[in-house]
Amino acid sequence: MSRVDQPAKAYGDGTTTPAPSPSASRPRSWTWTFGLLRSELLTTFRRWRTLALLGVLAAVPVLVGIAVKIETNDGPPGGRGGGGGGEGPAFISQVTNNGLFLVFTALAVTLPFFLPMAIGVIAGDSIAGEANAGTLRYLLVAPAGRTRLLLAKYATVMVFCLVATLVVAVSALTVGALLFPLGDLTTISGTRIGFGDGLLRAFLIALVVAASLTGVAALGLFVSTLTSSGIAAMATTVGLLITVQILDQIPQLHAIQPYFFSHHWLSFADLMREPVYWEDLRKNLGLQALYAAVFGSAAWARFTTRDVTA
């Protein structure tokens, strides 16, 4: 019998020694939790596949910046690409005036496909990859349990979301500073803000982009609990991502498109308005929270009842 299970001890004078509280085991429980999370983070970010994905993401702003620089030497980019609307690649027309706009452009370019694909690969492989390698049942032997392991996996994917987004933003800021001037910038609304304010908004935009990927992360985690093949889980997650992106472009489906997790992704551009438009941003973050809750619950229900044989 463990110390936690021992009853109170009575003495002849009627006094008792209280039994050890179950809460005494909580510090060790938290130690197991943080140890598991730390192990998952180290394992994920030490893999060559993860480093390769981050390398590709870091290269996208470099290619965009060089392309804009070359086009600038041949003529103003606004004459070809046009656009002052401020959403998506339309930020490109402002890059030559201020390198900080390369951050917004790079995030707009990577968000529809590159960033979600990277998240889909990491999330899809989180559980299925362990099962395929035969290490999942050994992880479940640890005191952490299935729920805590699933939470650690999802937290690791979310950390990767943030790291991947910041890699794009920092790479874009570095390239923008090297190739283009920096300084005060003009918002989509036409007002001028200082460089410090613009840098703060760029950081907030990066956080919003990372939060916009929580739905994809939960979806990938759920798919990962359905199979023991990491490749199949990754392919399925990326395939679902591409399918939703295609459906989101079909005009006949406009009635259901606002419910697609990708529909409000580019709403981060509203942070570059003065004043900031919050409506679409709230819709986007609320939709991501809904997807995370639904598919996270589905992943928990599947994983806690799954017969793990590998």
PDB file of C-alpha atoms in Angstrom:
ATOM      1  CA  MET A   1       0.000   0.000   0.000  1.00  0.00           C
ATOM      2  CA  SER A   2       1.395   3.402  -0.970  1.00  0.00           C
ATOM      3  CA  ARG A   3       1.673   6.285   1.430  1.00  0.00           C
ATOM      4  CA  VAL A   4      -1.198   8.044  -0.303  1.00  0.00           C
ATOM      5  CA  ASP A   5      -3.486   5.041   0.285  1.00  0.00           C
ATOM      6  CA  GLN A   6      -2.619   4.627   3.987  1.00  0.00           C
ATOM      7  CA  PRO A   7      -5.449   5.417   6.450  1.00  0.00           C
ATOM      8  CA  ALA A   8      -5.126   7.786   9.391  1.00  0.00           C
ATOM      9  CA  LYS A   9      -3.278   6.255  12.330  1.00  0.00           C
ATOM     10  CA  ALA A  10      -5.024   6.306  15.740  1.00  0.00           C
ATOM     11  CA  TYR A  11      -3.235   6.484  19.085  1.00  0.00           C
ATOM     12  CA  GLY A  12      -4.360   5.437  22.571  1.00  0.00           C
ATOM     13  CA  ASP A  13      -5.024   8.980  23.719  1.00  0.00           C
ATOM     14  CA  GLY A  14      -7.571   9.447  20.999  1.00  0.00           C
ATOM     15  CA  THR A  15      -5.398  11.574  18.719  1.00  0.00           C
ATOM     16  CA  THR A  16      -4.836  10.628  15.127  1.00  0.00           C
ATOM     17  CA  THR A  17      -2.228  11.289  12.488  1.00  0.00           C
ATOM     18  CA  PRO A  18      -3.985  12.334   9.288  1.00  0.00           C
ATOM     19  CA  ALA A  19      -3.417  10.235   6.204  1.00  0.00           C
ATOM     20  CA  PRO A  20      -1.178  11.743   3.532  1.00  0.00           C
ATOM     21  CA  SER A  21      -3.227  13.903   1.174  1.00  0.00           C
ATOM     22  CA  PRO A  22      -3.677  12.773  -2.431  1.00  0.00           C
ATOM     23  CA  SER A  23      -2.507  16.241  -3.389  1.00  0.00           C
ATOM     24  CA  ALA A  24       0.967  15.217  -2.284  1.00  0.00           C
ATOM     25  CA  SER A  25       1.329  13.355  -5.540  1.00  0.00           C
ATOM     26  CA  ARG A  26       0.465  16.402  -7.641  1.00  0.00           C
ATOM     27  CA  PRO A  27       3.998  17.863  -7.806  1.00  0.00           C
ATOM     28  CA  ARG A  28       5.258  14.577  -9.207  1.00  0.00           C
ATOM     29  CA  SER A  29       2.316  14.556 -11.635  1.00  0.00           C
ATOM     30  CA  TRP A  30       3.278  18.014 -12.898  1.00  0.00           C
ATOM     31  CA  THR A  31       6.876  16.871 -13.169  1.00  0.00           C
ATOM     32  CA  TRP A  32       5.806  13.986 -15.382  1.00  0.00           C
ATOM     33  CA  THR A  33       3.688  16.369 -17.492  1.00  0.00           C
ATOM     34  CA  PHE A  34       6.451  18.906 -18.109  1.00  0.00           C
ATOM     35  CA  GLY A  35       8.984  16.140 -18.601  1.00  0.00           C
ATOM     36  CA  LEU A  36       6.776  14.541 -21.232  1.00  0.00           C
ATOM     37  CA  LEU A  37       6.217  17.868 -22.995  1.00  0.00           C
ATOM     38  CA  ARG A  38       9.935  18.630 -22.926  1.00  0.00           C
ATOM     39  CA  SER A  39      10.705  15.206 -24.377  1.00  0.00           C
ATOM     40  CA  GLU A  40       8.136  15.680 -27.152  1.00  0.00           C
ATOM     41  CA  LEU A  41       9.512  19.106 -28.041  1.00  0.00           C
ATOM     42  CA  LEU A  42      13.107  17.881 -28.163  1.00  0.00           C
ATOM     43  CA  THR A  43      12.149  14.850 -30.237  1.00  0.00           C
ATOM     44  CA  THR A  44      10.128  16.916 -32.715  1.00  0.00           C
ATOM     45  CA  PHE A  45      12.612  19.719 -33.242  1.00  0.00           C
ATOM     46  CA  ARG A  46      15.604  17.388 -33.515  1.00  0.00           C
ATOM     47  CA  ARG A  47      14.146  15.513 -36.470  1.00  0.00           C
ATOM     48  CA  TRP A  48      15.613  16.264 -39.868  1.00  0.00           C
ATOM     49  CA  ARG A  49      12.094  16.435 -41.313  1.00  0.00           C
ATOM     50  CA  THR A  50      11.173  19.255 -38.936  1.00  0.00           C
ATOM     51  CA  LEU A  51      14.359  21.168 -39.671  1.00  0.00           C
ATOM     52  CA  ALA A  52      13.788  20.703 -43.407  1.00  0.00           C
ATOM     53  CA  LEU A  53      10.240  22.093 -43.128  1.00  0.00           C
ATOM     54  CA  LEU A  54      11.501  25.123 -41.205  1.00  0.00           C
ATOM     55  CA  GLY A  55      14.239  25.595 -43.799  1.00  0.00           C
ATOM     56  CA  VAL A  56      11.716  25.620 -46.642  1.00  0.00           C
ATOM     57  CA  LEU A  57       9.541  28.113 -44.770  1.00  0.00           C
ATOM     58  CA  ALA A  58      12.541  30.366 -44.146  1.00  0.00           C
ATOM     59  CA  ALA A  59      13.450  30.224 -47.844  1.00  0.00           C
ATOM     60  CA  VAL A  60      10.058  31.473 -49.072  1.00  0.00           C
ATOM     61  CA  PRO A  61      10.568  35.112 -47.919  1.00  0.00           C
ATOM     62  CA  VAL A  62      14.055  35.057 -49.428  1.00  0.00           C
ATOM     63  CA  LEU A  63      12.667  34.035 -52.820  1.00  0.00           C
ATOM     64  CA  VAL A  64       9.835  36.565 -52.616  1.00  0.00           C
ATOM     65  CA  GLY A  65      12.202  39.371 -51.620  1.00  0.00           C
ATOM     66  CA  ILE A  66      14.673  38.588 -54.411  1.00  0.00           C
ATOM     67  CA  ALA A  67      11.845  38.366 -56.954  1.00  0.00           C
ATOM     68  CA  VAL A  68      10.481  41.766 -55.897  1.00  0.00           C
ATOM     69  CA  LYS A  69      13.976  43.267 -55.979  1.00  0.00           C
ATOM     70  CA  ILE A  70      14.608  41.977 -59.491  1.00  0.00           C
ATOM     71  CA  GLU A  71      11.212  43.204 -60.660  1.00  0.00           C
ATOM     72  CA  THR A  72      11.899  46.592 -59.111  1.00  0.00           C
ATOM     73  CA  ASN A  73      15.027  46.946 -61.230  1.00  0.00           C
ATOM     74  CA  ASP A  74      12.881  46.363 -64.323  1.00  0.00           C
ATOM     75  CA  GLY A  75      10.069  48.658 -63.243  1.00  0.00           C
ATOM     76  CA  PRO A  76       7.704  49.369 -60.366  1.00  0.00           C
ATOM     77  CA  PRO A  77       5.908  46.243 -59.175  1.00  0.00           C
ATOM     78  CA  GLY A  78       2.678  48.076 -58.633  1.00  0.00           C
ATOM     79  CA  GLY A  79       2.348  48.543 -62.373  1.00  0.00           C
ATOM     80  CA  ARG A  80       2.097  44.800 -62.926  1.00  0.00           C
ATOM     81  CA  GLY A  81       0.608  43.305 -59.800  1.00  0.00           C
ATOM     82  CA  GLY A  82      -1.339  46.373 -58.853  1.00  0.00           C
ATOM     83  CA  GLY A  83      -3.401  46.315 -55.817  1.00  0.00           C
ATOM     84  CA  GLY A  84      -3.689  48.523 -52.875  1.00  0.00           C
ATOM     85  CA  GLY A  85      -6.298  46.446 -51.213  1.00  0.00           C
ATOM     86  CA  GLY A  86      -3.780  45.145 -48.750  1.00  0.00           C
ATOM     87  CA  GLU A  87      -4.898  41.516 -48.611  1.00  0.00           C
ATOM     88  CA  GLY A  88      -2.694  38.648 -49.614  1.00  0.00           C
ATOM     89  CA  PRO A  89      -0.031  39.291 -52.236  1.00  0.00           C
ATOM     90  CA  ALA A  90      -1.306  42.854 -52.742  1.00  0.00           C
ATOM     91  CA  PHE A  91       1.152  43.776 -49.959  1.00  0.00           C
ATOM     92  CA  ILE A  92       3.865  43.224 -52.564  1.00  0.00           C
ATOM     93  CA  SER A  93       3.159  46.649 -54.040  1.00  0.00           C
ATOM     94  CA  GLN A  94       4.389  48.207 -50.782  1.00  0.00           C
ATOM     95  CA  VAL A  95       7.499  46.102 -50.222  1.00  0.00           C
ATOM     96  CA  THR A  96       9.814  48.351 -52.232  1.00  0.00           C
ATOM     97  CA  ASN A  97       8.807  51.343 -50.105  1.00  0.00           C
ATOM     98  CA  ASN A  98       9.258  49.563 -46.784  1.00  0.00           C
ATOM     99  CA  GLY A  99      10.873  46.193 -46.181  1.00  0.00           C
ATOM    100  CA  LEU A 100       8.553  45.576 -43.238  1.00  0.00           C
ATOM    101  CA  PHE A 101       5.787  44.842 -45.735  1.00  0.00           C
ATOM    102  CA  LEU A 102       7.749  41.768 -46.784  1.00  0.00           C
ATOM    103  CA  VAL A 103       6.739  40.225 -43.443  1.00  0.00           C
ATOM    104  CA  PHE A 104       3.054  40.650 -44.275  1.00  0.00           C
ATOM    105  CA  THR A 105       3.592  39.458 -47.825  1.00  0.00           C
ATOM    106  CA  ALA A 106       5.533  36.359 -46.784  1.00  0.00           C
ATOM    107  CA  LEU A 107       2.880  35.375 -44.235  1.00  0.00           C
ATOM    108  CA  ALA A 108       0.143  35.908 -46.833  1.00  0.00           C
ATOM    109  CA  VAL A 109       2.034  33.752 -49.341  1.00  0.00           C
ATOM    110  CA  THR A 110       2.843  30.909 -46.935  1.00  0.00           C
ATOM    111  CA  LEU A 111      -0.468  30.796 -45.056  1.00  0.00           C
ATOM    112  CA  PRO A 112      -2.686  29.248 -47.761  1.00  0.00           C
ATOM    113  CA  PHE A 113      -0.428  26.222 -48.337  1.00  0.00           C
ATOM    114  CA  PHE A 114       3.144  26.113 -46.996  1.00  0.00           C
ATOM    115  CA  LEU A 115       2.416  26.729 -43.310  1.00  0.00           C
ATOM    116  CA  PRO A 116      -0.683  24.470 -43.115  1.00  0.00           C
ATOM    117  CA  MET A 117       1.148  21.728 -45.011  1.00  0.00           C
ATOM    118  CA  ALA A 118       4.011  21.822 -42.512  1.00  0.00           C
ATOM    119  CA  ILE A 119       1.537  21.733 -39.607  1.00  0.00           C
ATOM    120  CA  GLY A 120      -0.325  18.859 -41.257  1.00  0.00           C
ATOM    121  CA  VAL A 121       2.883  16.842 -41.554  1.00  0.00           C
ATOM    122  CA  ILE A 122       3.827  17.346 -37.892  1.00  0.00           C
ATOM    123  CA  ALA A 123       0.302  16.803 -36.541  1.00  0.00           C
ATOM    124  CA  GLY A 124      -0.452  13.835 -38.783  1.00  0.00           C
ATOM    125  CA  ASP A 125       2.683  12.052 -37.667  1.00  0.00           C
ATOM    126  CA  SER A 126       2.272  12.809 -33.956  1.00  0.00           C
ATOM    127  CA  ILE A 127       0.394   9.648 -32.909  1.00  0.00           C
ATOM    128  CA  ALA A 128       0.492   7.513 -36.052  1.00  0.00           C
ATOM    129  CA  GLY A 129       4.259   7.892 -36.323  1.00  0.00           C
ATOM    130  CA  GLU A 130       4.744   6.561 -32.802  1.00  0.00           C
ATOM    131  CA  ALA A 131       2.444   3.617 -33.550  1.00  0.00           C
ATOM    132  CA  ASN A 132       4.282   2.862 -36.786  1.00  0.00           C
ATOM    133  CA  ALA A 133       7.660   2.958 -35.020  1.00  0.00           C
ATOM    134  CA  GLY A 134       6.380   0.689 -32.237  1.00  0.00           C
ATOM    135  CA  THR A 135       7.043   3.248 -29.499  1.00  0.00           C
ATOM    136  CA  LEU A 136       3.466   4.254 -28.712  1.00  0.00           C
ATOM    137  CA  ARG A 137       2.738   1.461 -26.249  1.00  0.00           C
ATOM    138  CA  TYR A 138       5.978   2.192 -24.402  1.00  0.00           C
ATOM    139  CA  LEU A 139       4.924   5.820 -24.029  1.00  0.00           C
ATOM    140  CA  LEU A 140       1.584   4.703 -22.614  1.00  0.00           C
ATOM    141  CA  VAL A 141       3.334   2.622 -19.971  1.00  0.00           C
ATOM    142  CA  ALA A 142       4.631   5.858 -18.443  1.00  0.00           C
ATOM    143  CA  PRO A 143       2.554   7.374 -15.621  1.00  0.00           C
ATOM    144  CA  ALA A 144       1.435  10.224 -17.878  1.00  0.00           C
ATOM    145  CA  GLY A 145      -1.501   8.292 -19.338  1.00  0.00           C
ATOM    146  CA  ARG A 146      -3.288   8.689 -22.655  1.00  0.00           C
ATOM    147  CA  THR A 147      -4.955  12.036 -22.023  1.00  0.00           C
ATOM    148  CA  ARG A 148      -1.751  13.685 -20.864  1.00  0.00           C
ATOM    149  CA  LEU A 149       0.181  12.211 -23.775  1.00  0.00           C
ATOM    150  CA  LEU A 150      -2.414  13.524 -26.236  1.00  0.00           C
ATOM    151  CA  LEU A 151      -2.274  16.986 -24.674  1.00  0.00           C
ATOM    152  CA  ALA A 152       1.528  16.950 -24.846  1.00  0.00           C
ATOM    153  CA  LYS A 153       1.353  15.997 -28.528  1.00  0.00           C
ATOM    154  CA  TYR A 154      -1.106  18.800 -29.300  1.00  0.00           C
ATOM    155  CA  ALA A 155       0.914  21.326 -27.302  1.00  0.00           C
ATOM    156  CA  THR A 156       4.008  20.310 -29.281  1.00  0.00           C
ATOM    157  CA  VAL A 157       2.181  20.856 -32.566  1.00  0.00           C
ATOM    158  CA  MET A 158       1.016  24.274 -31.374  1.00  0.00           C
ATOM    159  CA  VAL A 159       4.571  25.225 -30.400  1.00  0.00           C
ATOM    160  CA  PHE A 160       5.625  24.211 -33.905  1.00  0.00           C
ATOM    161  CA  CYS A 161       2.847  26.443 -35.311  1.00  0.00           C
ATOM    162  CA  LEU A 162       4.290  29.418 -33.452  1.00  0.00           C
ATOM    163  CA  VAL A 163       7.912  28.598 -34.288  1.00  0.00           C
ATOM    164  CA  ALA A 164       7.136  28.054 -37.975  1.00  0.00           C
ATOM    165  CA  THR A 165       5.260  31.357 -38.199  1.00  0.00           C
ATOM    166  CA  LEU A 166       8.040  33.253 -36.434  1.00  0.00           C
ATOM    167  CA  VAL A 167      10.632  31.660 -38.738  1.00  0.00           C
ATOM    168  CA  VAL A 168       8.760  33.085 -41.741  1.00  0.00           C
ATOM    169  CA  ALA A 169       8.370  36.488 -40.083  1.00  0.00           C
ATOM    170  CA  VAL A 170      11.990  36.792 -38.925  1.00  0.00           C
ATOM    171  CA  SER A 171      13.329  35.603 -42.280  1.00  0.00           C
ATOM    172  CA  ALA A 172      11.128  38.131 -44.078  1.00  0.00           C
ATOM    173  CA  LEU A 173      12.156  40.951 -41.753  1.00  0.00           C
ATOM    174  CA  THR A 174      15.833  40.142 -42.255  1.00  0.00           C
ATOM    175  CA  VAL A 175      15.535  40.002 -46.050  1.00  0.00           C
ATOM    176  CA  GLY A 176      13.380  43.117 -46.092  1.00  0.00           C
ATOM    177  CA  ALA A 177      15.951  45.039 -44.067  1.00  0.00           C
ATOM    178  CA  LEU A 178      18.771  43.922 -46.376  1.00  0.00           C
ATOM    179  CA  LEU A 179      17.051  44.607 -49.698  1.00  0.00           C
ATOM    180  CA  PHE A 180      14.659  47.491 -48.988  1.00  0.00           C
ATOM    181  CA  PRO A 181      14.441  50.603 -46.803  1.00  0.00           C
ATOM    182  CA  LEU A 182      12.803  50.550 -43.379  1.00  0.00           C
ATOM    183  CA  GLY A 183      10.889  53.311 -41.651  1.00  0.00           C
ATOM    184  CA  ASP A 184       7.420  54.674 -41.098  1.00  0.00           C
ATOM    185  CA  LEU A 185       4.753  52.887 -43.097  1.00  0.00           C
ATOM    186  CA  THR A 186       1.318  53.566 -44.481  1.00  0.00           C
ATOM    187  CA  THR A 187      -1.574  51.415 -43.321  1.00  0.00           C
ATOM    188  CA  ILE A 188      -4.279  50.044 -45.589  1.00  0.00           C
ATOM    189  CA  SER A 189      -6.489  52.921 -44.402  1.00  0.00           C
ATOM    190  CA  GLY A 190      -3.938  55.462 -45.634  1.00  0.00           C
ATOM    191  CA  THR A 191      -2.708  56.649 -42.235  1.00  0.00           C
ATOM    192  CA  ARG A 192       0.969  56.794 -41.285  1.00  0.00           C
ATOM    193  CA  ILE A 193       2.359  54.851 -38.323  1.00  0.00           C
ATOM    194  CA  GLY A 194       5.859  54.668 -36.904  1.00  0.00           C
ATOM    195  CA  PHE A 195       8.267  51.804 -37.506  1.00  0.00           C
ATOM    196  CA  GLY A 196       7.933  50.635 -33.899  1.00  0.00           C
ATOM    197  CA  ASP A 197       4.155  50.467 -34.207  1.00  0.00           C
ATOM    198  CA  GLY A 198       4.511  48.629 -37.511  1.00  0.00           C
ATOM    199  CA  LEU A 199       6.918  46.147 -35.946  1.00  0.00           C
ATOM    200  CA  LEU A 200       4.448  45.521 -33.109  1.00  0.00           C
ATOM    201  CA  ARG A 201       1.662  44.927 -35.612  1.00  0.00           C
ATOM    202  CA  ALA A 202       3.877  42.516 -37.516  1.00  0.00           C
ATOM    203  CA  PHE A 203       4.406  40.545 -34.314  1.00  0.00           C
ATOM    204  CA  LEU A 204       0.653  40.527 -33.588  1.00  0.00           C
ATOM    205  CA  ILE A 205      -0.030  39.375 -37.130  1.00  0.00           C
ATOM    206  CA  ALA A 206       2.422  36.499 -36.657  1.00  0.00           C
ATOM    207  CA  LEU A 207       0.569  35.478 -33.487  1.00  0.00           C
ATOM    208  CA  VAL A 208      -2.779  35.621 -35.302  1.00  0.00           C
ATOM    209  CA  VAL A 209      -1.408  33.508 -38.154  1.00  0.00           C
ATOM    210  CA  ALA A 210      -0.121  30.928 -35.668  1.00  0.00           C
ATOM    211  CA  ALA A 211      -3.521  30.890 -33.922  1.00  0.00           C
ATOM    212  CA  SER A 212      -5.190  30.454 -37.325  1.00  0.00           C
ATOM    213  CA  LEU A 213      -3.513  27.062 -37.618  1.00  0.00           C
ATOM    214  CA  THR A 214      -5.017  25.567 -34.450  1.00  0.00           C
ATOM    215  CA  GLY A 215      -7.880  24.057 -36.438  1.00  0.00           C
ATOM    216  CA  VAL A 216      -5.522  22.304 -38.850  1.00  0.00           C
ATOM    217  CA  ALA A 217      -3.439  21.068 -35.910  1.00  0.00           C
ATOM    218  CA  ALA A 218      -6.491  19.532 -34.204  1.00  0.00           C
ATOM    219  CA  LEU A 219      -7.674  17.986 -37.467  1.00  0.00           C
ATOM    220  CA  GLY A 220      -4.259  16.455 -38.095  1.00  0.00           C
ATOM    221  CA  LEU A 221      -4.096  15.107 -34.546  1.00  0.00           C
ATOM    222  CA  PHE A 222      -7.500  13.457 -34.964  1.00  0.00           C
ATOM    223  CA  VAL A 223      -6.498  11.868 -38.273  1.00  0.00           C
ATOM    224  CA  SER A 224      -3.309  10.645 -36.611  1.00  0.00           C
ATOM    225  CA  THR A 225      -5.354   8.682 -34.051  1.00  0.00           C
ATOM    226  CA  LEU A 226      -7.222   6.818 -36.794  1.00  0.00           C
ATOM    227  CA  THR A 227      -4.279   4.976 -38.307  1.00  0.00           C
ATOM    228  CA  SER A 228      -0.945   3.393 -37.453  1.00  0.00           C
ATOM    229  CA  SER A 229       0.730   4.724 -40.596  1.00  0.00           C
ATOM    230  CA  GLY A 230       2.428   8.081 -40.232  1.00  0.00           C
ATOM    231  CA  ILE A 231       2.649   8.569 -43.989  1.00  0.00           C
ATOM    232  CA  ALA A 232      -1.059   7.833 -44.421  1.00  0.00           C
ATOM    233  CA  ALA A 233      -1.980  10.288 -41.655  1.00  0.00           C
ATOM    234  CA  MET A 234       0.221  13.032 -43.115  1.00  0.00           C
ATOM    235  CA  ALA A 235      -1.105  12.457 -46.646  1.00  0.00           C
ATOM    236  CA  THR A 236      -4.714  12.447 -45.450  1.00  0.00           C
ATOM    237  CA  THR A 237      -4.290  15.663 -43.480  1.00  0.00           C
ATOM    238  CA  VAL A 238      -2.609  17.474 -46.375  1.00  0.00           C
ATOM    239  CA  GLY A 239      -5.220  16.071 -48.763  1.00  0.00           C
ATOM    240  CA  LEU A 240      -8.062  17.390 -46.604  1.00  0.00           C
ATOM    241  CA  LEU A 241      -6.307  20.748 -46.433  1.00  0.00           C
ATOM    242  CA  ILE A 242      -6.035  20.987 -50.223  1.00  0.00           C
ATOM    243  CA  THR A 243      -9.639  19.855 -50.662  1.00  0.00           C
ATOM    244  CA  VAL A 244     -10.955  22.529 -48.298  1.00  0.00           C
ATOM    245  CA  GLN A 245      -8.851  25.172 -50.045  1.00  0.00           C
ATOM    246  CA  ILE A 246     -10.331  24.176 -53.422  1.00  0.00           C
ATOM    247  CA  LEU A 247     -13.893  24.131 -52.092  1.00  0.00           C
ATOM    248  CA  ASP A 248     -13.340  27.564 -50.576  1.00  0.00           C
ATOM    249  CA  GLN A 249     -12.773  28.943 -54.095  1.00  0.00           C
ATOM    250  CA  ILE A 250     -15.978  27.605 -55.676  1.00  0.00           C
ATOM    251  CA  PRO A 251     -18.588  30.396 -55.833  1.00  0.00           C
ATOM    252  CA  GLN A 252     -21.522  27.972 -55.736  1.00  0.00           C
ATOM    253  CA  LEU A 253     -20.503  26.946 -52.194  1.00  0.00           C
ATOM    254  CA  HIS A 254     -20.599  30.454 -50.755  1.00  0.00           C
ATOM    255  CA  ALA A 255     -23.262  29.444 -48.221  1.00  0.00           C
ATOM    256  CA  ILE A 256     -20.971  27.005 -46.413  1.00  0.00           C
ATOM    257  CA  GLN A 257     -17.592  28.590 -47.108  1.00  0.00           C
ATOM    258  CA  PRO A 258     -17.647  30.799 -43.952  1.00  0.00           C
ATOM    259  CA  TYR A 259     -17.488  27.557 -41.950  1.00  0.00           C
ATOM    260  CA  PHE A 260     -14.283  26.316 -43.601  1.00  0.00           C
ATOM    261  CA  PHE A 261     -11.279  26.693 -41.308  1.00  0.00           C
ATOM    262  CA  SER A 262      -9.358  28.480 -44.061  1.00  0.00           C
ATOM    263  CA  HIS A 263     -12.035  31.014 -45.020  1.00  0.00           C
ATOM    264  CA  HIS A 264     -10.927  33.849 -42.710  1.00  0.00           C
ATOM    265  CA  TRP A 265      -7.196  33.151 -42.727  1.00  0.00           C
ATOM    266  CA  LEU A 266      -6.258  36.384 -44.513  1.00  0.00           C
ATOM    267  CA  SER A 267      -8.244  38.459 -42.032  1.00  0.00           C
ATOM    268  CA  PHE A 268      -4.907  39.220 -40.355  1.00  0.00           C
ATOM    269  CA  ALA A 269      -4.605  42.044 -42.911  1.00  0.00           C
ATOM    270  CA  ASP A 270      -7.217  43.937 -40.874  1.00  0.00           C
ATOM    271  CA  LEU A 271      -4.541  44.523 -38.248  1.00  0.00           C
ATOM    272  CA  MET A 272      -2.964  46.876 -40.787  1.00  0.00           C
ATOM    273  CA  ARG A 273      -6.026  49.104 -40.808  1.00  0.00           C
ATOM    274  CA  GLU A 274      -6.528  52.236 -38.711  1.00  0.00           C
ATOM    275  CA  PRO A 275      -8.606  51.648 -36.713  1.00  0.00           C
ATOM    276  CA  VAL A 276      -8.244  47.867 -36.659  1.00  0.00           C
ATOM    277  CA  TYR A 277     -11.196  45.879 -38.021  1.00  0.00           C
ATOM    278  CA  TRP A 278     -11.914  43.179 -35.446  1.00  0.00           C
ATOM    279  CA  GLU A 279     -15.002  41.469 -36.879  1.00  0.00           C
ATOM    280  CA  ASP A 280     -13.309  39.037 -39.283  1.00  0.00           C
ATOM    281  CA  LEU A 281     -10.464  38.484 -36.829  1.00  0.00           C
ATOM    282  CA  ARG A 282     -12.955  37.415 -34.147  1.00  0.00           C
ATOM    283  CA  LYS A 283     -14.726  35.157 -36.636  1.00  0.00           C
ATOM    284  CA  ASN A 284     -11.428  33.535 -37.586  1.00  0.00           C
ATOM    285  CA  LEU A 285     -10.236  32.924 -34.031  1.00  0.00           C
ATOM    286  CA  GLY A 286     -13.678  31.733 -32.927  1.00  0.00           C
ATOM    287  CA  LEU A 287     -13.852  29.302 -35.842  1.00  0.00           C
ATOM    288  CA  GLN A 288     -10.381  27.961 -35.045  1.00  0.00           C
ATOM    289  CA  ALA A 289     -11.393  27.454 -31.404  1.00  0.00           C
ATOM    290  CA  LEU A 290     -14.482  25.545 -32.562  1.00  0.00           C
ATOM    291  CA  TYR A 291     -12.443  23.270 -34.835  1.00  0.00           C
ATOM    292  CA  ALA A 292      -9.900  22.709 -32.071  1.00  0.00           C
ATOM    293  CA  ALA A 293     -12.665  21.783 -29.610  1.00  0.00           C
ATOM    294  CA  VAL A 294     -14.500  19.443 -32.010  1.00  0.00           C
ATOM    295  CA  PHE A 295     -11.537  17.597 -33.481  1.00  0.00           C
ATOM    296  CA  GLY A 296      -9.600  17.709 -30.213  1.00  0.00           C
ATOM    297  CA  SER A 297     -12.522  16.007 -28.466  1.00  0.00           C
ATOM    298  CA  ALA A 298     -12.799  13.500 -31.301  1.00  0.00           C
ATOM    299  CA  ALA A 299      -9.076  12.750 -31.038  1.00  0.00           C
ATOM    300  CA  TRP A 300      -9.389  12.262 -27.261  1.00  0.00           C
ATOM    301  CA  ALA A 301     -12.423   9.976 -27.633  1.00  0.00           C
ATOM    302  CA  ARG A 302     -10.653   7.885 -30.253  1.00  0.00           C
ATOM    303  CA  PHE A 303      -7.266   7.736 -28.544  1.00  0.00           C
ATOM    304  CA  THR A 304      -8.531   6.894 -25.051  1.00  0.00           C
ATOM    305  CA  THR A 305     -10.549   3.948 -26.386  1.00  0.00           C
ATOM    306  CA  ARG A 306      -8.022   2.759 -28.955  1.00  0.00           C
ATOM    307  CA  ASP A 307      -6.551  -0.731 -28.644  1.00  0.00           C
ATOM    308  CA  VAL A 308      -2.847   0.000 -28.909  1.00  0.00           C
ATOM    309  CA  THR A 309      -0.937  -3.060 -30.079  1.00  0.00           C
ATOM    310  CA  ALA A 310       2.144  -1.358 -31.488  1.00  0.00           C
TER     311      ALA A 310
END
